[in-house]
Amino acid sequence: MRRFTRLTGSRKASPRVIKMELDVAIQLITGFRKPVQTPEIWLDLGCGSGLFTHALAHFLSPKSEIYAIDKEPVAIIPLNRPGDIVIHPLQLDFVQEELSFRELDGILMANSLHFVRDKPVFLRAIGRRLKAGGLFLIVEYDSDKPNPWVPFPLGFRSLENLFKKEGYTDIRKLGEHPSRYGRSNMYAAAISKK
Protein backbone atom coordinates (compact mmCIF):
# COMPACT_ATOMS: atom_id res chain seq x y z
CA MET A 1 0.00 0.00 0.00
CA ARG A 2 2.94 2.34 -0.40
CA ARG A 3 1.69 4.10 -3.48
CA PHE A 4 4.30 6.82 -3.47
CA THR A 5 7.12 4.30 -3.42
CA ARG A 6 5.60 2.51 -6.38
CA LEU A 7 4.93 5.66 -8.38
CA THR A 8 8.28 7.37 -7.93
CA GLY A 9 10.57 4.48 -7.13
CA SER A 10 11.79 6.03 -3.88
CA ARG A 11 10.42 7.74 -0.80
CA LYS A 12 13.45 10.05 -1.01
CA ALA A 13 12.60 11.41 -4.43
CA SER A 14 13.53 15.00 -5.14
CA PRO A 15 10.78 17.64 -4.81
CA ARG A 16 10.88 18.05 -8.59
CA VAL A 17 10.05 14.36 -9.11
CA ILE A 18 7.35 14.55 -6.46
CA LYS A 19 5.85 17.63 -8.14
CA MET A 20 5.73 15.87 -11.50
CA GLU A 21 4.04 12.88 -9.91
CA LEU A 22 1.56 15.08 -8.04
CA ASP A 23 0.62 16.75 -11.32
CA VAL A 24 0.00 13.32 -12.85
CA ALA A 25 -2.11 12.24 -9.86
CA ILE A 26 -4.18 15.44 -10.04
CA GLN A 27 -4.69 15.02 -13.78
CA LEU A 28 -5.72 11.38 -13.36
CA ILE A 29 -8.60 12.15 -10.95
CA THR A 30 -9.72 15.43 -12.53
CA GLY A 31 -13.45 15.53 -13.20
CA PHE A 32 -14.52 13.06 -10.53
CA ARG A 33 -17.43 15.35 -9.63
CA LYS A 34 -18.66 18.92 -9.75
CA PRO A 35 -17.08 21.38 -7.29
CA VAL A 36 -18.62 21.51 -3.82
CA GLN A 37 -18.66 24.69 -1.75
CA THR A 38 -18.98 23.17 1.73
CA PRO A 39 -16.32 21.35 3.77
CA GLU A 40 -16.30 17.58 3.33
CA ILE A 41 -14.94 14.51 5.09
CA TRP A 42 -13.09 11.86 3.06
CA LEU A 43 -11.17 8.68 3.79
CA ASP A 44 -8.06 7.76 1.85
CA LEU A 45 -7.70 4.01 2.40
CA GLY A 46 -4.18 2.75 1.80
CA CYS A 47 -2.73 6.25 1.60
CA GLY A 48 0.95 5.28 1.56
CA SER A 49 2.90 8.53 1.59
CA GLY A 50 -0.12 10.57 0.61
CA LEU A 51 0.45 11.36 -3.06
CA PHE A 52 -3.21 10.89 -3.96
CA THR A 53 -4.24 12.38 -0.61
CA HIS A 54 -2.63 15.62 -1.78
CA ALA A 55 -4.14 15.25 -5.25
CA LEU A 56 -7.62 14.89 -3.72
CA ALA A 57 -7.01 17.96 -1.53
CA HIS A 58 -6.77 20.07 -4.70
CA PHE A 59 -10.47 19.40 -5.38
CA LEU A 60 -11.94 19.90 -1.89
CA SER A 61 -13.36 23.03 -0.30
CA PRO A 62 -11.47 24.85 2.45
CA LYS A 63 -11.71 23.25 5.89
CA SER A 64 -12.39 19.82 4.40
CA GLU A 65 -10.78 16.86 6.17
CA ILE A 66 -9.09 13.75 4.80
CA TYR A 67 -8.37 10.79 7.06
CA ALA A 68 -5.25 9.24 5.52
CA ILE A 69 -5.26 5.58 6.58
CA ASP A 70 -2.62 2.91 6.04
CA LYS A 71 -1.62 -0.25 7.88
CA GLU A 72 2.00 0.96 7.87
CA PRO A 73 2.99 4.00 9.95
CA VAL A 74 1.63 6.98 8.02
CA ALA A 75 4.25 9.52 6.98
CA ILE A 76 2.60 12.01 4.63
CA ILE A 77 5.03 13.59 2.18
CA PRO A 78 5.41 17.34 2.74
CA LEU A 79 3.66 18.90 -0.24
CA ASN A 80 1.72 22.12 -0.34
CA ARG A 81 -2.00 21.62 -0.32
CA PRO A 82 -4.63 24.23 -1.05
CA GLY A 83 -7.31 25.82 1.04
CA ASP A 84 -6.71 24.77 4.63
CA ILE A 85 -7.37 21.09 3.97
CA VAL A 86 -6.72 19.08 7.14
CA ILE A 87 -5.08 15.67 6.74
CA HIS A 88 -5.35 13.30 9.69
CA PRO A 89 -2.85 10.40 9.45
CA LEU A 90 -4.16 7.20 11.00
CA GLN A 91 -2.44 3.81 11.16
CA LEU A 92 -4.79 0.85 10.90
CA ASP A 93 -5.52 -2.08 8.62
CA PHE A 94 -8.70 -0.99 6.84
CA VAL A 95 -9.36 -4.54 5.62
CA GLN A 96 -9.06 -6.26 9.02
CA GLU A 97 -10.09 -3.52 11.46
CA GLU A 98 -13.49 -1.92 11.93
CA LEU A 99 -13.77 1.70 10.79
CA SER A 100 -15.90 3.98 12.96
CA PHE A 101 -16.51 6.69 10.33
CA ARG A 102 -20.06 7.55 9.23
CA GLU A 103 -21.66 10.03 6.83
CA LEU A 104 -18.59 10.33 4.63
CA ASP A 105 -18.59 12.42 1.47
CA GLY A 106 -16.15 10.11 -0.24
CA ILE A 107 -13.68 7.26 -0.06
CA LEU A 108 -10.46 7.36 -2.05
CA MET A 109 -8.69 4.07 -2.77
CA ALA A 110 -5.62 4.62 -4.93
CA ASN A 111 -3.72 1.39 -5.57
CA SER A 112 -5.22 -0.24 -2.49
CA LEU A 113 -8.38 -2.08 -3.60
CA HIS A 114 -6.11 -4.70 -5.18
CA PHE A 115 -5.09 -5.74 -1.65
CA VAL A 116 -8.69 -6.70 -0.76
CA ARG A 117 -9.42 -10.37 -1.43
CA ASP A 118 -13.20 -10.36 -0.79
CA LYS A 119 -14.19 -7.17 -2.54
CA PRO A 120 -18.02 -7.58 -2.42
CA VAL A 121 -18.04 -8.03 1.37
CA PHE A 122 -15.61 -5.15 1.81
CA LEU A 123 -17.62 -2.80 -0.44
CA ARG A 124 -20.87 -3.56 1.39
CA ALA A 125 -19.25 -2.78 4.74
CA ILE A 126 -17.40 0.37 3.67
CA GLY A 127 -20.18 1.62 1.38
CA ARG A 128 -22.52 1.95 4.37
CA ARG A 129 -20.22 4.66 5.67
CA LEU A 130 -20.98 6.96 2.73
CA LYS A 131 -23.74 9.53 3.01
CA ALA A 132 -26.36 9.81 0.27
CA GLY A 133 -24.61 11.13 -2.82
CA GLY A 134 -21.18 10.08 -1.51
CA LEU A 135 -18.74 8.47 -3.87
CA PHE A 136 -15.80 6.16 -4.32
CA LEU A 137 -12.74 7.44 -6.14
CA ILE A 138 -10.66 4.46 -7.29
CA VAL A 139 -7.21 4.34 -8.91
CA GLU A 140 -6.03 0.91 -10.06
CA TYR A 141 -4.09 -0.96 -12.70
CA ASP A 142 -6.20 -1.92 -15.72
CA SER A 143 -5.39 -5.62 -15.47
CA ASP A 144 -6.90 -8.74 -13.98
CA LYS A 145 -3.60 -10.62 -13.91
CA PRO A 146 -2.16 -10.92 -10.37
CA ASN A 147 1.48 -10.44 -9.51
CA PRO A 148 3.41 -10.19 -6.21
CA TRP A 149 2.69 -6.44 -5.91
CA VAL A 150 -0.95 -6.55 -7.05
CA PRO A 151 -2.35 -9.74 -5.50
CA PHE A 152 -6.07 -9.24 -6.28
CA PRO A 153 -6.17 -6.99 -9.37
CA LEU A 154 -9.20 -5.24 -10.74
CA GLY A 155 -9.16 -4.00 -14.32
CA PHE A 156 -11.74 -1.37 -15.20
CA ARG A 157 -14.28 -3.82 -16.69
CA SER A 158 -14.03 -5.99 -13.58
CA LEU A 159 -14.45 -2.92 -11.37
CA GLU A 160 -17.52 -1.91 -13.36
CA ASN A 161 -19.07 -5.38 -12.97
CA LEU A 162 -18.24 -5.51 -9.26
CA PHE A 163 -19.84 -2.17 -8.45
CA LYS A 164 -22.90 -2.84 -10.61
CA LYS A 165 -23.52 -6.08 -8.71
CA GLU A 166 -23.36 -4.07 -5.48
CA GLY A 167 -26.04 -1.63 -6.69
CA TYR A 168 -23.92 1.27 -7.90
CA THR A 169 -25.33 2.82 -11.04
CA ASP A 170 -22.94 5.67 -11.88
CA ILE A 171 -19.50 4.29 -12.77
CA ARG A 172 -17.24 6.56 -14.83
CA LYS A 173 -13.69 6.11 -16.02
CA LEU A 174 -11.94 9.44 -15.51
CA GLY A 175 -8.63 8.83 -17.20
CA GLU A 176 -5.65 6.60 -17.76
CA HIS A 177 -1.93 6.92 -17.40
CA PRO A 178 0.87 4.56 -18.45
CA SER A 179 2.33 2.56 -15.60
CA ARG A 180 5.90 3.39 -14.79
CA TYR A 181 6.55 -0.35 -14.63
CA GLY A 182 5.50 -1.06 -18.22
CA ARG A 183 2.54 -3.16 -17.17
CA SER A 184 -1.03 -2.18 -17.93
CA ASN A 185 -2.17 1.43 -17.65
CA MET A 186 -3.37 2.93 -14.41
CA TYR A 187 -6.94 4.22 -14.47
CA ALA A 188 -9.10 6.37 -12.23
CA ALA A 189 -12.84 5.87 -11.76
CA ALA A 190 -15.60 7.65 -9.87
CA ILE A 191 -18.48 5.54 -8.56
CA SER A 192 -21.68 6.58 -6.81
CA LYS A 193 -25.19 5.35 -6.14
CA LYS A 194 -27.96 7.43 -7.69
PDB file of C-alpha atoms in Angstrom:
ATOM      1  CA  MET A   1       0.000   0.000   0.000  1.00  0.00           C
ATOM      2  CA  ARG A   2       2.941   2.338  -0.399  1.00  0.00           C
ATOM      3  CA  ARG A   3       1.686   4.100  -3.481  1.00  0.00           C
ATOM      4  CA  PHE A   4       4.300   6.820  -3.468  1.00  0.00           C
ATOM      5  CA  THR A   5       7.117   4.299  -3.422  1.00  0.00           C
ATOM      6  CA  ARG A   6       5.605   2.512  -6.385  1.00  0.00           C
ATOM      7  CA  LEU A   7       4.934   5.664  -8.379  1.00  0.00           C
ATOM      8  CA  THR A   8       8.276   7.366  -7.931  1.00  0.00           C
ATOM      9  CA  GLY A   9      10.567   4.480  -7.133  1.00  0.00           C
ATOM     10  CA  SER A  10      11.785   6.026  -3.876  1.00  0.00           C
ATOM     11  CA  ARG A  11      10.422   7.742  -0.803  1.00  0.00           C
ATOM     12  CA  LYS A  12      13.449  10.046  -1.008  1.00  0.00           C
ATOM     13  CA  ALA A  13      12.600  11.415  -4.431  1.00  0.00           C
ATOM     14  CA  SER A  14      13.526  14.999  -5.142  1.00  0.00           C
ATOM     15  CA  PRO A  15      10.777  17.639  -4.806  1.00  0.00           C
ATOM     16  CA  ARG A  16      10.878  18.052  -8.592  1.00  0.00           C
ATOM     17  CA  VAL A  17      10.051  14.365  -9.114  1.00  0.00           C
ATOM     18  CA  ILE A  18       7.345  14.550  -6.455  1.00  0.00           C
ATOM     19  CA  LYS A  19       5.850  17.635  -8.143  1.00  0.00           C
ATOM     20  CA  MET A  20       5.726  15.874 -11.499  1.00  0.00           C
ATOM     21  CA  GLU A  21       4.036  12.881  -9.914  1.00  0.00           C
ATOM     22  CA  LEU A  22       1.564  15.076  -8.036  1.00  0.00           C
ATOM     23  CA  ASP A  23       0.624  16.750 -11.319  1.00  0.00           C
ATOM     24  CA  VAL A  24      -0.001  13.321 -12.849  1.00  0.00           C
ATOM     25  CA  ALA A  25      -2.105  12.238  -9.857  1.00  0.00           C
ATOM     26  CA  ILE A  26      -4.180  15.437 -10.041  1.00  0.00           C
ATOM     27  CA  GLN A  27      -4.691  15.018 -13.778  1.00  0.00           C
ATOM     28  CA  LEU A  28      -5.724  11.378 -13.362  1.00  0.00           C
ATOM     29  CA  ILE A  29      -8.603  12.152 -10.946  1.00  0.00           C
ATOM     30  CA  THR A  30      -9.720  15.433 -12.530  1.00  0.00           C
ATOM     31  CA  GLY A  31     -13.453  15.534 -13.202  1.00  0.00           C
ATOM     32  CA  PHE A  32     -14.523  13.063 -10.528  1.00  0.00           C
ATOM     33  CA  ARG A  33     -17.429  15.350  -9.632  1.00  0.00           C
ATOM     34  CA  LYS A  34     -18.664  18.919  -9.747  1.00  0.00           C
ATOM     35  CA  PRO A  35     -17.077  21.382  -7.289  1.00  0.00           C
ATOM     36  CA  VAL A  36     -18.623  21.510  -3.822  1.00  0.00           C
ATOM     37  CA  GLN A  37     -18.658  24.690  -1.748  1.00  0.00           C
ATOM     38  CA  THR A  38     -18.982  23.170   1.730  1.00  0.00           C
ATOM     39  CA  PRO A  39     -16.323  21.346   3.766  1.00  0.00           C
ATOM     40  CA  GLU A  40     -16.296  17.579   3.333  1.00  0.00           C
ATOM     41  CA  ILE A  41     -14.938  14.508   5.087  1.00  0.00           C
ATOM     42  CA  TRP A  42     -13.091  11.863   3.056  1.00  0.00           C
ATOM     43  CA  LEU A  43     -11.172   8.680   3.791  1.00  0.00           C
ATOM     44  CA  ASP A  44      -8.055   7.761   1.849  1.00  0.00           C
ATOM     45  CA  LEU A  45      -7.704   4.013   2.405  1.00  0.00           C
ATOM     46  CA  GLY A  46      -4.183   2.752   1.799  1.00  0.00           C
ATOM     47  CA  CYS A  47      -2.728   6.248   1.602  1.00  0.00           C
ATOM     48  CA  GLY A  48       0.946   5.277   1.560  1.00  0.00           C
ATOM     49  CA  SER A  49       2.905   8.527   1.592  1.00  0.00           C
ATOM     50  CA  GLY A  50      -0.124  10.571   0.609  1.00  0.00           C
ATOM     51  CA  LEU A  51       0.454  11.361  -3.060  1.00  0.00           C
ATOM     52  CA  PHE A  52      -3.213  10.888  -3.959  1.00  0.00           C
ATOM     53  CA  THR A  53      -4.245  12.378  -0.612  1.00  0.00           C
ATOM     54  CA  HIS A  54      -2.634  15.619  -1.776  1.00  0.00           C
ATOM     55  CA  ALA A  55      -4.137  15.250  -5.253  1.00  0.00           C
ATOM     56  CA  LEU A  56      -7.620  14.891  -3.723  1.00  0.00           C
ATOM     57  CA  ALA A  57      -7.011  17.963  -1.532  1.00  0.00           C
ATOM     58  CA  HIS A  58      -6.774  20.072  -4.702  1.00  0.00           C
ATOM     59  CA  PHE A  59     -10.467  19.396  -5.378  1.00  0.00           C
ATOM     60  CA  LEU A  60     -11.942  19.899  -1.892  1.00  0.00           C
ATOM     61  CA  SER A  61     -13.361  23.028  -0.305  1.00  0.00           C
ATOM     62  CA  PRO A  62     -11.469  24.853   2.445  1.00  0.00           C
ATOM     63  CA  LYS A  63     -11.706  23.248   5.893  1.00  0.00           C
ATOM     64  CA  SER A  64     -12.387  19.815   4.405  1.00  0.00           C
ATOM     65  CA  GLU A  65     -10.782  16.856   6.167  1.00  0.00           C
ATOM     66  CA  ILE A  66      -9.091  13.754   4.802  1.00  0.00           C
ATOM     67  CA  TYR A  67      -8.367  10.791   7.060  1.00  0.00           C
ATOM     68  CA  ALA A  68      -5.248   9.239   5.518  1.00  0.00           C
ATOM     69  CA  ILE A  69      -5.255   5.582   6.580  1.00  0.00           C
ATOM     70  CA  ASP A  70      -2.621   2.914   6.038  1.00  0.00           C
ATOM     71  CA  LYS A  71      -1.620  -0.251   7.884  1.00  0.00           C
ATOM     72  CA  GLU A  72       1.999   0.958   7.865  1.00  0.00           C
ATOM     73  CA  PRO A  73       2.994   4.001   9.945  1.00  0.00           C
ATOM     74  CA  VAL A  74       1.626   6.975   8.020  1.00  0.00           C
ATOM     75  CA  ALA A  75       4.255   9.522   6.976  1.00  0.00           C
ATOM     76  CA  ILE A  76       2.598  12.006   4.631  1.00  0.00           C
ATOM     77  CA  ILE A  77       5.027  13.589   2.181  1.00  0.00           C
ATOM     78  CA  PRO A  78       5.408  17.341   2.739  1.00  0.00           C
ATOM     79  CA  LEU A  79       3.662  18.896  -0.236  1.00  0.00           C
ATOM     80  CA  ASN A  80       1.721  22.123  -0.342  1.00  0.00           C
ATOM     81  CA  ARG A  81      -1.995  21.623  -0.321  1.00  0.00           C
ATOM     82  CA  PRO A  82      -4.628  24.229  -1.048  1.00  0.00           C
ATOM     83  CA  GLY A  83      -7.315  25.815   1.043  1.00  0.00           C
ATOM     84  CA  ASP A  84      -6.714  24.766   4.625  1.00  0.00           C
ATOM     85  CA  ILE A  85      -7.373  21.087   3.974  1.00  0.00           C
ATOM     86  CA  VAL A  86      -6.718  19.081   7.141  1.00  0.00           C
ATOM     87  CA  ILE A  87      -5.078  15.672   6.735  1.00  0.00           C
ATOM     88  CA  HIS A  88      -5.346  13.296   9.689  1.00  0.00           C
ATOM     89  CA  PRO A  89      -2.852  10.402   9.446  1.00  0.00           C
ATOM     90  CA  LEU A  90      -4.163   7.197  11.002  1.00  0.00           C
ATOM     91  CA  GLN A  91      -2.436   3.813  11.157  1.00  0.00           C
ATOM     92  CA  LEU A  92      -4.793   0.852  10.898  1.00  0.00           C
ATOM     93  CA  ASP A  93      -5.518  -2.079   8.622  1.00  0.00           C
ATOM     94  CA  PHE A  94      -8.704  -0.994   6.838  1.00  0.00           C
ATOM     95  CA  VAL A  95      -9.362  -4.545   5.620  1.00  0.00           C
ATOM     96  CA  GLN A  96      -9.064  -6.256   9.016  1.00  0.00           C
ATOM     97  CA  GLU A  97     -10.088  -3.522  11.461  1.00  0.00           C
ATOM     98  CA  GLU A  98     -13.488  -1.915  11.930  1.00  0.00           C
ATOM     99  CA  LEU A  99     -13.774   1.703  10.792  1.00  0.00           C
ATOM    100  CA  SER A 100     -15.898   3.982  12.962  1.00  0.00           C
ATOM    101  CA  PHE A 101     -16.509   6.685  10.326  1.00  0.00           C
ATOM    102  CA  ARG A 102     -20.065   7.547   9.233  1.00  0.00           C
ATOM    103  CA  GLU A 103     -21.658  10.026   6.829  1.00  0.00           C
ATOM    104  CA  LEU A 104     -18.591  10.335   4.626  1.00  0.00           C
ATOM    105  CA  ASP A 105     -18.591  12.421   1.475  1.00  0.00           C
ATOM    106  CA  GLY A 106     -16.153  10.109  -0.243  1.00  0.00           C
ATOM    107  CA  ILE A 107     -13.681   7.262  -0.062  1.00  0.00           C
ATOM    108  CA  LEU A 108     -10.458   7.359  -2.053  1.00  0.00           C
ATOM    109  CA  MET A 109      -8.685   4.068  -2.766  1.00  0.00           C
ATOM    110  CA  ALA A 110      -5.617   4.615  -4.930  1.00  0.00           C
ATOM    111  CA  ASN A 111      -3.717   1.393  -5.570  1.00  0.00           C
ATOM    112  CA  SER A 112      -5.219  -0.240  -2.492  1.00  0.00           C
ATOM    113  CA  LEU A 113      -8.381  -2.084  -3.602  1.00  0.00           C
ATOM    114  CA  HIS A 114      -6.110  -4.697  -5.183  1.00  0.00           C
ATOM    115  CA  PHE A 115      -5.088  -5.739  -1.649  1.00  0.00           C
ATOM    116  CA  VAL A 116      -8.687  -6.703  -0.764  1.00  0.00           C
ATOM    117  CA  ARG A 117      -9.423 -10.367  -1.426  1.00  0.00           C
ATOM    118  CA  ASP A 118     -13.201 -10.362  -0.793  1.00  0.00           C
ATOM    119  CA  LYS A 119     -14.193  -7.169  -2.541  1.00  0.00           C
ATOM    120  CA  PRO A 120     -18.022  -7.576  -2.419  1.00  0.00           C
ATOM    121  CA  VAL A 121     -18.038  -8.032   1.373  1.00  0.00           C
ATOM    122  CA  PHE A 122     -15.611  -5.155   1.809  1.00  0.00           C
ATOM    123  CA  LEU A 123     -17.617  -2.804  -0.436  1.00  0.00           C
ATOM    124  CA  ARG A 124     -20.868  -3.563   1.390  1.00  0.00           C
ATOM    125  CA  ALA A 125     -19.252  -2.782   4.740  1.00  0.00           C
ATOM    126  CA  ILE A 126     -17.403   0.366   3.671  1.00  0.00           C
ATOM    127  CA  GLY A 127     -20.175   1.620   1.375  1.00  0.00           C
ATOM    128  CA  ARG A 128     -22.519   1.953   4.372  1.00  0.00           C
ATOM    129  CA  ARG A 129     -20.216   4.659   5.671  1.00  0.00           C
ATOM    130  CA  LEU A 130     -20.979   6.957   2.729  1.00  0.00           C
ATOM    131  CA  LYS A 131     -23.737   9.533   3.008  1.00  0.00           C
ATOM    132  CA  ALA A 132     -26.362   9.811   0.272  1.00  0.00           C
ATOM    133  CA  GLY A 133     -24.610  11.126  -2.815  1.00  0.00           C
ATOM    134  CA  GLY A 134     -21.180  10.084  -1.514  1.00  0.00           C
ATOM    135  CA  LEU A 135     -18.736   8.469  -3.871  1.00  0.00           C
ATOM    136  CA  PHE A 136     -15.798   6.165  -4.321  1.00  0.00           C
ATOM    137  CA  LEU A 137     -12.741   7.442  -6.139  1.00  0.00           C
ATOM    138  CA  ILE A 138     -10.661   4.460  -7.291  1.00  0.00           C
ATOM    139  CA  VAL A 139      -7.214   4.340  -8.907  1.00  0.00           C
ATOM    140  CA  GLU A 140      -6.030   0.909 -10.055  1.00  0.00           C
ATOM    141  CA  TYR A 141      -4.087  -0.965 -12.705  1.00  0.00           C
ATOM    142  CA  ASP A 142      -6.198  -1.922 -15.722  1.00  0.00           C
ATOM    143  CA  SER A 143      -5.393  -5.615 -15.474  1.00  0.00           C
ATOM    144  CA  ASP A 144      -6.901  -8.740 -13.979  1.00  0.00           C
ATOM    145  CA  LYS A 145      -3.601 -10.624 -13.913  1.00  0.00           C
ATOM    146  CA  PRO A 146      -2.165 -10.925 -10.372  1.00  0.00           C
ATOM    147  CA  ASN A 147       1.475 -10.441  -9.515  1.00  0.00           C
ATOM    148  CA  PRO A 148       3.411 -10.193  -6.214  1.00  0.00           C
ATOM    149  CA  TRP A 149       2.687  -6.437  -5.915  1.00  0.00           C
ATOM    150  CA  VAL A 150      -0.948  -6.550  -7.052  1.00  0.00           C
ATOM    151  CA  PRO A 151      -2.345  -9.742  -5.503  1.00  0.00           C
ATOM    152  CA  PHE A 152      -6.066  -9.239  -6.281  1.00  0.00           C
ATOM    153  CA  PRO A 153      -6.167  -6.994  -9.374  1.00  0.00           C
ATOM    154  CA  LEU A 154      -9.199  -5.243 -10.738  1.00  0.00           C
ATOM    155  CA  GLY A 155      -9.165  -4.001 -14.316  1.00  0.00           C
ATOM    156  CA  PHE A 156     -11.739  -1.371 -15.203  1.00  0.00           C
ATOM    157  CA  ARG A 157     -14.276  -3.824 -16.693  1.00  0.00           C
ATOM    158  CA  SER A 158     -14.027  -5.987 -13.578  1.00  0.00           C
ATOM    159  CA  LEU A 159     -14.447  -2.919 -11.375  1.00  0.00           C
ATOM    160  CA  GLU A 160     -17.516  -1.914 -13.361  1.00  0.00           C
ATOM    161  CA  ASN A 161     -19.075  -5.376 -12.970  1.00  0.00           C
ATOM    162  CA  LEU A 162     -18.238  -5.513  -9.264  1.00  0.00           C
ATOM    163  CA  PHE A 163     -19.837  -2.166  -8.446  1.00  0.00           C
ATOM    164  CA  LYS A 164     -22.904  -2.837 -10.614  1.00  0.00           C
ATOM    165  CA  LYS A 165     -23.523  -6.082  -8.713  1.00  0.00           C
ATOM    166  CA  GLU A 166     -23.360  -4.066  -5.479  1.00  0.00           C
ATOM    167  CA  GLY A 167     -26.041  -1.629  -6.694  1.00  0.00           C
ATOM    168  CA  TYR A 168     -23.922   1.272  -7.900  1.00  0.00           C
ATOM    169  CA  THR A 169     -25.330   2.819 -11.045  1.00  0.00           C
ATOM    170  CA  ASP A 170     -22.941   5.666 -11.882  1.00  0.00           C
ATOM    171  CA  ILE A 171     -19.504   4.286 -12.772  1.00  0.00           C
ATOM    172  CA  ARG A 172     -17.238   6.556 -14.826  1.00  0.00           C
ATOM    173  CA  LYS A 173     -13.692   6.113 -16.023  1.00  0.00           C
ATOM    174  CA  LEU A 174     -11.943   9.441 -15.506  1.00  0.00           C
ATOM    175  CA  GLY A 175      -8.634   8.835 -17.196  1.00  0.00           C
ATOM    176  CA  GLU A 176      -5.651   6.598 -17.762  1.00  0.00           C
ATOM    177  CA  HIS A 177      -1.926   6.923 -17.399  1.00  0.00           C
ATOM    178  CA  PRO A 178       0.868   4.558 -18.452  1.00  0.00           C
ATOM    179  CA  SER A 179       2.327   2.558 -15.597  1.00  0.00           C
ATOM    180  CA  ARG A 180       5.904   3.387 -14.787  1.00  0.00           C
ATOM    181  CA  TYR A 181       6.555  -0.347 -14.631  1.00  0.00           C
ATOM    182  CA  GLY A 182       5.504  -1.059 -18.222  1.00  0.00           C
ATOM    183  CA  ARG A 183       2.542  -3.158 -17.175  1.00  0.00           C
ATOM    184  CA  SER A 184      -1.030  -2.182 -17.931  1.00  0.00           C
ATOM    185  CA  ASN A 185      -2.169   1.432 -17.654  1.00  0.00           C
ATOM    186  CA  MET A 186      -3.374   2.928 -14.410  1.00  0.00           C
ATOM    187  CA  TYR A 187      -6.941   4.221 -14.475  1.00  0.00           C
ATOM    188  CA  ALA A 188      -9.100   6.370 -12.233  1.00  0.00           C
ATOM    189  CA  ALA A 189     -12.835   5.869 -11.761  1.00  0.00           C
ATOM    190  CA  ALA A 190     -15.599   7.647  -9.867  1.00  0.00           C
ATOM    191  CA  ILE A 191     -18.481   5.542  -8.560  1.00  0.00           C
ATOM    192  CA  SER A 192     -21.680   6.577  -6.813  1.00  0.00           C
ATOM    193  CA  LYS A 193     -25.192   5.352  -6.142  1.00  0.00           C
ATOM    194  CA  LYS A 194     -27.956   7.434  -7.685  1.00  0.00           C
TER     195      LYS A 194
END
